[in-house]
Short mmCIF file of C-alpha atoms and ligand atoms in Angstrom, two decimals:
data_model
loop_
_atom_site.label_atom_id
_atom_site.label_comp_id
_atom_site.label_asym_id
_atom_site.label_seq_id
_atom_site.Cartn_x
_atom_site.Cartn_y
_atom_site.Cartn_z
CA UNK A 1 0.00 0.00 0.00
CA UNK A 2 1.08 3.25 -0.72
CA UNK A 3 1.75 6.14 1.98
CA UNK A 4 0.54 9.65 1.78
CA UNK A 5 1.72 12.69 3.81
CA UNK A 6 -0.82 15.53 3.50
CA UNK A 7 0.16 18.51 4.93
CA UNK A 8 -2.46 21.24 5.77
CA UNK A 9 -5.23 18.22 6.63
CA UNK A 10 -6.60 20.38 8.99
CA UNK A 11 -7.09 23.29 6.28
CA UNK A 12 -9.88 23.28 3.09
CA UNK A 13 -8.03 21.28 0.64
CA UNK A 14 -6.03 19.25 2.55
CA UNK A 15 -8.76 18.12 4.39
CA UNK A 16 -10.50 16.94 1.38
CA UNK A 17 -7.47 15.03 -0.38
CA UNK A 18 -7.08 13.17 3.18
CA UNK A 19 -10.80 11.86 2.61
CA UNK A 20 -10.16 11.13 -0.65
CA UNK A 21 -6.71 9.67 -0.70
CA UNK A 22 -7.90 7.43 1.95
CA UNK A 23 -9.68 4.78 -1.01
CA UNK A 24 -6.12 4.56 -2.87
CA UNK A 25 -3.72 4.39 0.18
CA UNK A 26 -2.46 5.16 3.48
CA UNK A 27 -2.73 8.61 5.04
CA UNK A 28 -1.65 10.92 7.27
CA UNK A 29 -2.22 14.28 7.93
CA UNK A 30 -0.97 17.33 9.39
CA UNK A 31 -2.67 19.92 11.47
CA UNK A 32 -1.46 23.01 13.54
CA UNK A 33 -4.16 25.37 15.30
CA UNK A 34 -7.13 23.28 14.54
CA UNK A 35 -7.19 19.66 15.18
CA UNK A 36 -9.42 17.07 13.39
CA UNK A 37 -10.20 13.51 13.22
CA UNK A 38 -11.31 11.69 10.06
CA UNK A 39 -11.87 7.83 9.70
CA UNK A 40 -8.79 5.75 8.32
CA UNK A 41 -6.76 9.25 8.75
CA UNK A 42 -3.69 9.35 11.43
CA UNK A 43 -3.44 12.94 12.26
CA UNK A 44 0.03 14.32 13.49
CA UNK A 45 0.66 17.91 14.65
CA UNK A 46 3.43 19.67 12.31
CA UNK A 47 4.92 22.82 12.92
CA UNK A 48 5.78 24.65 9.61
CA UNK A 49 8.04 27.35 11.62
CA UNK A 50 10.17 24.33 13.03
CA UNK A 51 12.30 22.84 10.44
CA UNK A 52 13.64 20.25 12.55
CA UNK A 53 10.66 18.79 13.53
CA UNK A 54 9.25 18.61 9.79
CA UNK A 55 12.46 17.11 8.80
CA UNK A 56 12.01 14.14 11.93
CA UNK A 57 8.52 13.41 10.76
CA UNK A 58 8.93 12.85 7.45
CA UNK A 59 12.20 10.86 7.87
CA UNK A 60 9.93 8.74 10.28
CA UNK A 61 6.86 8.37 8.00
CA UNK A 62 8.60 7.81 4.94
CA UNK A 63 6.00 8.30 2.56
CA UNK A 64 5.74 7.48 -0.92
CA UNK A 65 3.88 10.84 -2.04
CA UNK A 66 3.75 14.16 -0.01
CA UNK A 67 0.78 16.94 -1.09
CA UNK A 68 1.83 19.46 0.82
CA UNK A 69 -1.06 22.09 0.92
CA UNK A 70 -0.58 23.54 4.61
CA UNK A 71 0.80 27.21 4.12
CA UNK A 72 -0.30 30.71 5.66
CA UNK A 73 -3.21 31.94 3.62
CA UNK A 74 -4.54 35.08 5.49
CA UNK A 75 -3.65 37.80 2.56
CA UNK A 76 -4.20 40.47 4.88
CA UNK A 77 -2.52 38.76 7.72
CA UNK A 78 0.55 37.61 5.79
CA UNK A 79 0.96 41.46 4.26
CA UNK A 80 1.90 42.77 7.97
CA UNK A 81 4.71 39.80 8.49
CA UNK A 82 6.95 39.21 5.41
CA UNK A 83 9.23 37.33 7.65
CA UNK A 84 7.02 34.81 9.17
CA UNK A 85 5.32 34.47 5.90
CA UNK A 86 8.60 33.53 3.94
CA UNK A 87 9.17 31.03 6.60
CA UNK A 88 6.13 29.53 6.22
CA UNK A 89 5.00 29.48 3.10
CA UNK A 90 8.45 29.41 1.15
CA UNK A 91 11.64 27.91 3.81
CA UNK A 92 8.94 25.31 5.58
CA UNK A 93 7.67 24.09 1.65
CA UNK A 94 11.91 23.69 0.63
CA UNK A 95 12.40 21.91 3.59
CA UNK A 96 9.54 19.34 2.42
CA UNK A 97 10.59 19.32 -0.82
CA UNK A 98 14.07 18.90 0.02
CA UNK A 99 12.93 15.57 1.73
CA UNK A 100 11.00 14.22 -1.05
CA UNK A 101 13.91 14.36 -3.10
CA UNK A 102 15.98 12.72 -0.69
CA UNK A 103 13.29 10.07 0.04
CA UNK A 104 12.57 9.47 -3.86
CA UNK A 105 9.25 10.07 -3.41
CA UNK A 106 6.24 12.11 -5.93
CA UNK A 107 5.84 15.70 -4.22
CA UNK A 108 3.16 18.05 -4.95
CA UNK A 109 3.00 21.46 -3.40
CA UNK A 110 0.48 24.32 -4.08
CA UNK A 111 0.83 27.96 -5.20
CA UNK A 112 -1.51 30.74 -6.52
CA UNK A 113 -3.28 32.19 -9.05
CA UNK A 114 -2.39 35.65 -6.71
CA UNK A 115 1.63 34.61 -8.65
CA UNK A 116 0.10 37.14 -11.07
CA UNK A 117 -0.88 40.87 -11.03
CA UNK A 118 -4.09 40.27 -12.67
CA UNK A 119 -3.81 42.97 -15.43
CA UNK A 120 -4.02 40.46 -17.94
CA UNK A 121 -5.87 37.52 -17.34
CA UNK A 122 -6.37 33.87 -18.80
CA UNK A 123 -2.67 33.12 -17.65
CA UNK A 124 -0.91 30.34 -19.12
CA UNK A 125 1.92 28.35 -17.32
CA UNK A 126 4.62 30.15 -19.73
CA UNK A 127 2.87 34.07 -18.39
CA UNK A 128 5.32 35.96 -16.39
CA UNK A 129 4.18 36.30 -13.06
CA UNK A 130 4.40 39.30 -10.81
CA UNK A 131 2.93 38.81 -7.45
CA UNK A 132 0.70 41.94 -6.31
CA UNK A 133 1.07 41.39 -2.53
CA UNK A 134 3.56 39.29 0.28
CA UNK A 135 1.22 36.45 0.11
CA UNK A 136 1.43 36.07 -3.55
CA UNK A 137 5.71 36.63 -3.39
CA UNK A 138 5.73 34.11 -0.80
CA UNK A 139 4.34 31.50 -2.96
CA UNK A 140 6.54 32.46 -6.25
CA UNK A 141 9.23 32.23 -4.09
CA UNK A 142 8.77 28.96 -2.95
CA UNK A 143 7.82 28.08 -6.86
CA UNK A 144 11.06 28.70 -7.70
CA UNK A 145 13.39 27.36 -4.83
CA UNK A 146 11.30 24.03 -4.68
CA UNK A 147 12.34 23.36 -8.24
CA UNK A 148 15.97 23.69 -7.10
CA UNK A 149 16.33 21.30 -4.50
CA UNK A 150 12.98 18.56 -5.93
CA UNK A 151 13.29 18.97 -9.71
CA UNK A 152 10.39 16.41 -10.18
CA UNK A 153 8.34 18.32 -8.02
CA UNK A 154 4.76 19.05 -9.05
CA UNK A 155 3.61 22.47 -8.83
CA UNK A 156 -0.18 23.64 -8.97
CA UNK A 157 -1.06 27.17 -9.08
CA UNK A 158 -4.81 26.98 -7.54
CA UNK A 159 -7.26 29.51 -8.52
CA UNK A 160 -9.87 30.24 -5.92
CA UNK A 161 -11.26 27.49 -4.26
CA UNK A 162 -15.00 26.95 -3.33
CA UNK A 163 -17.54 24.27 -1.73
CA UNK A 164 -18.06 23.28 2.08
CA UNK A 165 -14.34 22.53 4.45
CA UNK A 166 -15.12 19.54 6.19
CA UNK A 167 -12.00 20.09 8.71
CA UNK A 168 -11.57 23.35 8.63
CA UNK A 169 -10.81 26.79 6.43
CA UNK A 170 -13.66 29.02 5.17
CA UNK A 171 -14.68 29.83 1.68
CA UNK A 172 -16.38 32.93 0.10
CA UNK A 173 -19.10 30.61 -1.70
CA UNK A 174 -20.50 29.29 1.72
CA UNK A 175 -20.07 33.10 3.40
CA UNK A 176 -22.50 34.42 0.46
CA UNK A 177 -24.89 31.67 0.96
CA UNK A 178 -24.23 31.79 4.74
CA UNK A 179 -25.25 35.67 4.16
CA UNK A 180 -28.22 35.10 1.53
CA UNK A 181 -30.17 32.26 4.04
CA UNK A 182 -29.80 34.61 6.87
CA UNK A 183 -31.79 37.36 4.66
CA UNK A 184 -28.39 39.73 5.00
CA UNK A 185 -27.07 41.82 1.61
CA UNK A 186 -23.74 40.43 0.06
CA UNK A 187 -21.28 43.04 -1.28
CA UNK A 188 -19.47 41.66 -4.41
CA UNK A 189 -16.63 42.02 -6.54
CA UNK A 190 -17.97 42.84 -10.20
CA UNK A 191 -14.42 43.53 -11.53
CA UNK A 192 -12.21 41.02 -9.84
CA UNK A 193 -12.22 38.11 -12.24
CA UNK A 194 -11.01 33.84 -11.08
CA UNK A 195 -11.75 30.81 -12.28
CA UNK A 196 -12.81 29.17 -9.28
CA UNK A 197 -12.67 25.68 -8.36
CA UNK A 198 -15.07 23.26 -6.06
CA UNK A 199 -12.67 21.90 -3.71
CA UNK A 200 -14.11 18.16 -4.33
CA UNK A 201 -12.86 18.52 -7.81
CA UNK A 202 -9.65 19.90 -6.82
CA UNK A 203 -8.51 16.73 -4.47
CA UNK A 204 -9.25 14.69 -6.93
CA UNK A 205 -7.13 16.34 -9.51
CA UNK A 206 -4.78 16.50 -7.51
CA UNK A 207 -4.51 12.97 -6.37
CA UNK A 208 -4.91 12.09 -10.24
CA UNK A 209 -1.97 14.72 -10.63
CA UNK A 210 0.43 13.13 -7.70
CA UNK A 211 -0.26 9.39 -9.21
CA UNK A 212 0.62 10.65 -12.37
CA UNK A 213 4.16 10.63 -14.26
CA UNK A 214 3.44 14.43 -14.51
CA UNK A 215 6.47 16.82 -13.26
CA UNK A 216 6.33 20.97 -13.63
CA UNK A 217 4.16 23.27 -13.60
CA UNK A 218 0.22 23.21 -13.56
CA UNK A 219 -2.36 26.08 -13.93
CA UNK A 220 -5.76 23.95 -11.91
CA UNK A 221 -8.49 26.00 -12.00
CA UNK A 222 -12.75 25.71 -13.04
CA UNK A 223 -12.93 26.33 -16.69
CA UNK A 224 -15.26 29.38 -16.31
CA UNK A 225 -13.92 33.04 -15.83
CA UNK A 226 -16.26 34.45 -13.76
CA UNK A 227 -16.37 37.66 -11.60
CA UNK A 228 -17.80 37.26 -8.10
CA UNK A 229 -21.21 39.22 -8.76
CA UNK A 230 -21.90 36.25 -11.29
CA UNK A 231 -20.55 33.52 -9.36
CA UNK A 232 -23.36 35.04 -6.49
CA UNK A 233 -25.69 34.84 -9.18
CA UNK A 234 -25.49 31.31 -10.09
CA UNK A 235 -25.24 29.94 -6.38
CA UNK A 236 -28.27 32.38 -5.33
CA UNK A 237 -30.03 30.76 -8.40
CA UNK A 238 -28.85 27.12 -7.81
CA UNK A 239 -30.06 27.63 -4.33
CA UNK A 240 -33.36 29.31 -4.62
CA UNK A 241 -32.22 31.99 -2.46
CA UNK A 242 -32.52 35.84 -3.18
CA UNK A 243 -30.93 37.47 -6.07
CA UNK A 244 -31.79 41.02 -5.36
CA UNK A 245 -29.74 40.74 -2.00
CA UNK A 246 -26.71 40.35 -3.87
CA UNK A 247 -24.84 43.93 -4.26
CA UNK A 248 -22.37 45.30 -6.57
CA UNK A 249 -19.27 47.17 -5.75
CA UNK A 250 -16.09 47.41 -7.76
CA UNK A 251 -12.63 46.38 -6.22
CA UNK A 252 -10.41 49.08 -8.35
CA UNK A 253 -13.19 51.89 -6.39
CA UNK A 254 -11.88 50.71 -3.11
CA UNK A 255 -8.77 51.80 -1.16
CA UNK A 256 -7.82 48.03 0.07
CA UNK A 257 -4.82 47.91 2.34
CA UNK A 258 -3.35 44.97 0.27
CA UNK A 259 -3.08 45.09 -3.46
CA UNK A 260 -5.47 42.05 -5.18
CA UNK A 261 -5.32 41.47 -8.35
CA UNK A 262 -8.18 42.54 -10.89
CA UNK A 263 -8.16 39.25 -13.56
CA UNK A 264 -6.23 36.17 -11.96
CA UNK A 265 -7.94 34.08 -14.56
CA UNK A 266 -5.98 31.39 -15.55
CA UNK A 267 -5.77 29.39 -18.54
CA UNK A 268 -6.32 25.54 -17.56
CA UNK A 269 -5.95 23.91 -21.35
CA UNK A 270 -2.99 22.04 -20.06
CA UNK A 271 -4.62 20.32 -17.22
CA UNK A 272 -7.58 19.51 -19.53
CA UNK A 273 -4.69 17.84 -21.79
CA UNK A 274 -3.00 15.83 -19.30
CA UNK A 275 -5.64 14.83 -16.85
CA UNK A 276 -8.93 12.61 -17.25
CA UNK A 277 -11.02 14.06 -13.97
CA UNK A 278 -13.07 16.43 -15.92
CA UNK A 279 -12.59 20.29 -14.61
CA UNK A 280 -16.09 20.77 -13.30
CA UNK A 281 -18.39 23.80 -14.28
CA UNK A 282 -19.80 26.16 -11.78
CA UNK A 283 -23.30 25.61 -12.69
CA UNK A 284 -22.38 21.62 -11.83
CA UNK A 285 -20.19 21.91 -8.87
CA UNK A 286 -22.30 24.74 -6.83
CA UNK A 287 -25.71 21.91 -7.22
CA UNK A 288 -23.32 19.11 -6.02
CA UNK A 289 -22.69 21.25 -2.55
N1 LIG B 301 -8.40 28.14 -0.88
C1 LIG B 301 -8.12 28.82 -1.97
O1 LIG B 301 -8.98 29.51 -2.56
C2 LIG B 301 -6.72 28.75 -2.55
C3 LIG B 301 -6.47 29.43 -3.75
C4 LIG B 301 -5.19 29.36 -4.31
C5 LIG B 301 -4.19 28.66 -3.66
N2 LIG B 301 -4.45 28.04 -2.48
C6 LIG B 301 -3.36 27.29 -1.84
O2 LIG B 301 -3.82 25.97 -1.58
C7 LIG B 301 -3.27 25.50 -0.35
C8 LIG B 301 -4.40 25.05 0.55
O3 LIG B 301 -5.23 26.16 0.85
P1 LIG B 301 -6.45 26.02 1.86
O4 LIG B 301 -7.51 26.93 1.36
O5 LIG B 301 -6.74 24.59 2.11
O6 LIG B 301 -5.83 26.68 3.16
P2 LIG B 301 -6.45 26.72 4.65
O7 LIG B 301 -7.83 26.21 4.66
O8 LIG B 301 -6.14 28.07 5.17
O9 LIG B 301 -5.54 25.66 5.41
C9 LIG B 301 -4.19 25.94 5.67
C10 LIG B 301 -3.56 24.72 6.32
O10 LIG B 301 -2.20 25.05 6.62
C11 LIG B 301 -1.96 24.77 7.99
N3 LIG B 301 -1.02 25.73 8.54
C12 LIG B 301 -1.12 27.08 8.54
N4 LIG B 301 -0.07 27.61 9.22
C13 LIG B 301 0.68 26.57 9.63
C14 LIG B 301 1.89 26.44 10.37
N5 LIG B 301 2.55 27.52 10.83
N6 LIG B 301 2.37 25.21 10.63
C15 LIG B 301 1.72 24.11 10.19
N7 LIG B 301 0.58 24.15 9.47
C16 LIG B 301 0.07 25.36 9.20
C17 LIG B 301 -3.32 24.93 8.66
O11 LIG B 301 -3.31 24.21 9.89
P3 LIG B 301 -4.22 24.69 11.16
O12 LIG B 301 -5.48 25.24 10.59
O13 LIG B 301 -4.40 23.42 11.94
O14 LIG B 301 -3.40 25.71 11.84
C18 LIG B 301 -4.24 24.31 7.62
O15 LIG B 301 -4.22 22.91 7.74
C19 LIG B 301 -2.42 26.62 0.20
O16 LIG B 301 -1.08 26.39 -0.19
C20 LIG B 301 -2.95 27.87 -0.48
O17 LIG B 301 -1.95 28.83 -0.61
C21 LIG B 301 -5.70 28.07 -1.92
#
């Protein structure tokens, strides 16, 4: 049987790729803050700020595959420590990656679609990216050094991520229908363009991805561009819930304290190419939550 480390099982995705990964091997998974339990799941408490410690575990565990998705993900948070958030999210991921290539085994670690400014749009894997924020640095960053040290890493650059956690995290599809079934108005984003994914269909891409032969670099994202007014529209629709609560508001009006960018939209032809789990619509995956 094979062995899976999943770092960040105590976080949205993780938590989903540790229910998942559970039918095709056997798994552990890391939390920090939040603890969790899950059937057929050992749970171990990892430290990203505490290199020594990650190093121990995975030298004990010797696993065959790593998905490490446990990084800092607060934008706003991340913005006021630079430090802390390079250690995190780009020394703590080299360190992983520096025993998966020691260890021989598949590694898979996840970036951003906030790699990229947003001026642009629809980016391709070959786009030059140009991180608007520290959050979005951090994970270029660690893009780059992880290829160093684990040359057959597997990188992902996620675009935004939606659906129900079932260990933990919070996402802005169940705040807006958190928001709608309480009768309360949702202010949204008409200019700030993703291509959002439902998190189900993101662990098992990436489980496809990490049993794969596939090395480099991945763009995994929905396949519809949408701006957040219209992704409110089709859940408020899918839902039978209230359109008319739903409120427009422009991003590039606002005076936001970190810089977002406008069109992270990425271009996912190459993950339709490689992989056979179909890239599920919107209109499909917000009915399936
Ligand atoms: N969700 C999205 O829309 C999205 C979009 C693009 C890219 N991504 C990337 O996808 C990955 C997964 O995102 P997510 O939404 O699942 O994140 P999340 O829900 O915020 O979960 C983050 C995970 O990282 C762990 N973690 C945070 N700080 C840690 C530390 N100092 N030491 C050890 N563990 C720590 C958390 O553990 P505790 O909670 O137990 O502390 C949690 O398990 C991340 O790399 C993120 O950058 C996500």
């Amino acid at each position: 049987m094979r062995r899976f480390l999943i770092t960040g099982g105590s976080g949205l995705v993780g938590g989903h790729v540790a229910q998942k990964a559970v039918r095709i091997g056997e798994v552990f998974a890391t939390m920090h803050a939040h603890s969790f339990e899950m059937d057929d799941v050992q749970t171990l408490c990892m430290d990203l700020s505490n290199p020594d410690q990650i190093r121990e575990q995975i030298r004990t565990l010797r696993p065959d595959a790593i998905l490490h998705t446990a990084a800092w993900t607060d934008v706003d948070a991340c913005e006021s420590d630079p430090n802390l958030t390079d250690r995190i999210n780009r020394q703590a991921s080299v360190i992983i990656a520096e025993e998966a290539a020691c260890l021989n085994c598949r590694f898979l670690a996840l970036s951003s679609d906030m790699v990229f400014d947003g001026r642009k749009g629809r980016y391709k894997e070959t786009d030059v990216a140009n991180p608007p924020n520290v959050y979005g640095h951090s994970k270029l960053n660690a893009e780059h050094d992880i290829r160093v040290v684990c040359p057959r890493a597997i990188i992902v650059r996620l675009a935004l991520v939606y659906g129900n956690p079932i260990t933990g995290g919070r996402t802005f599809s169940q705040a807006i229908e958190e928001k709608l079934r309480k009768g309360e108005s949702v202010i949204l984003f008409e200019d700030q363009y993703r291509t959002p994914i439902l998190v189900q269909n993101t662990a098992d891409l990436l489980l496809e991805l990490i049993q794969s032969d596939f090395t480099g670099l991945l763009h995994l994202g929905g396949p519809d561009r949408v701006n957040r007014m219209e992704f409110g529209r089709v859940l408020a629709r899918a839902k039978g819930l209230p359109e008319d609560k739903l409120i427009p508001t422009s991003m590039s009006m606002l005076d936001l304290k970190v810089r977002r960018p406008l069109d992270a939209s990425m271009d996912v032809s190459k993950a339709r190419h490689i992989l056979k789990t179909p890239l599920i619509s919107i209109h499909e995956g917000i009915k399936s939550i």
